Short mmCIF file of C-alpha atoms in Angstrom, two decimals:
data_model
loop_
_atom_site.label_atom_id
_atom_site.label_comp_id
_atom_site.label_asym_id
_atom_site.label_seq_id
_atom_site.Cartn_x
_atom_site.Cartn_y
_atom_site.Cartn_z
CA MET A 1 48.03 100.88 63.07
CA LEU A 2 51.44 99.54 62.19
CA GLY A 3 54.02 100.86 64.63
CA ARG A 4 51.52 103.22 66.22
CA ILE A 5 49.68 103.15 69.50
CA SER A 6 46.08 104.27 69.80
CA SER A 7 45.22 107.22 72.01
CA LEU A 8 43.28 104.93 74.33
CA ASP A 9 46.18 102.51 74.66
CA ALA A 10 48.54 105.40 75.35
CA ALA A 11 46.18 106.77 78.00
CA LYS A 12 45.93 103.33 79.62
CA LYS A 13 49.71 103.06 79.79
CA ILE A 14 50.02 106.54 81.28
CA ALA A 15 47.31 105.78 83.85
CA LYS A 16 49.06 102.54 84.77
CA ALA A 17 52.45 104.25 85.08
CA PHE A 18 51.02 106.83 87.48
CA SER A 19 48.70 104.36 89.25
CA VAL A 20 45.59 106.41 88.50
CA THR A 21 42.36 105.70 86.65
CA LEU A 22 41.49 106.81 83.14
CA ASP A 23 38.73 108.95 84.69
CA TYR A 24 41.36 110.77 86.73
CA LEU A 25 43.51 111.39 83.66
CA ALA A 26 40.49 112.73 81.78
CA GLY A 27 39.64 115.08 84.64
CA GLU A 28 36.36 113.27 85.33
CA THR A 29 37.24 112.72 88.98
CA SER A 30 39.54 114.36 91.47
CA GLU A 31 40.01 111.16 93.44
CA VAL A 32 43.06 109.03 92.80
CA ALA A 33 42.24 105.36 93.24
CA PHE A 34 45.62 104.32 94.66
CA ASN A 35 49.01 105.86 95.03
CA ARG A 36 51.98 104.28 93.31
CA ARG A 37 53.64 103.01 96.50
CA ILE A 38 50.51 101.14 97.58
CA VAL A 39 50.08 99.55 94.17
CA GLU A 40 53.72 98.44 94.04
CA SER A 41 53.51 97.04 97.57
CA PHE A 42 50.41 95.03 96.75
CA GLN A 43 52.09 93.68 93.62
CA ASP A 44 54.95 92.45 95.81
CA ILE A 45 52.54 91.04 98.41
CA GLU A 46 50.90 88.92 95.70
CA LYS A 47 54.12 86.87 95.65
CA PHE A 48 53.89 86.05 99.39
CA THR A 49 52.87 82.71 100.78
CA GLU A 50 49.36 82.33 102.22
CA SER A 51 50.79 82.54 105.74
CA GLU A 52 52.68 85.74 104.94
CA ASN A 53 49.51 87.21 103.41
CA GLU A 54 47.57 86.45 106.60
CA HIS A 55 50.19 88.33 108.65
CA VAL A 56 50.09 91.32 106.31
CA PHE A 57 46.29 91.49 106.37
CA ALA A 58 46.16 91.10 110.16
CA LEU A 59 48.53 94.04 110.52
CA LEU A 60 46.60 96.07 107.96
CA ASP A 61 43.30 95.31 109.71
CA ALA A 62 44.78 96.42 113.04
CA CYS A 63 46.05 99.69 111.56
CA LEU A 64 42.69 100.40 109.92
CA ALA A 65 40.81 99.65 113.15
CA LYS A 66 43.11 102.00 115.08
CA SER A 67 42.63 104.75 112.51
CA LYS A 68 38.84 104.38 112.55
CA THR A 69 38.76 104.37 116.35
CA GLN A 70 40.87 107.52 116.52
CA ALA A 71 38.59 109.23 113.99
CA ILE A 72 35.53 108.39 116.10
CA LEU A 73 37.17 109.68 119.30
CA LYS A 74 38.05 113.06 117.79
#
């Protein structure tokens, strides 16, 4: 395939660009795995120190706990 890209490779690149799965692109699921902003943020977080990661995850855990508690109280 000189100078050409396979359909599967093209689909993978499109899925990656839009931060969705191949299943989503093919219409096999209506659920999007992650939105682009979340994916980009996690890519940046990967560059943090261990200490910075612990702070991020502590904050994330607190936000998730608050959200779950509010959902239960509704």
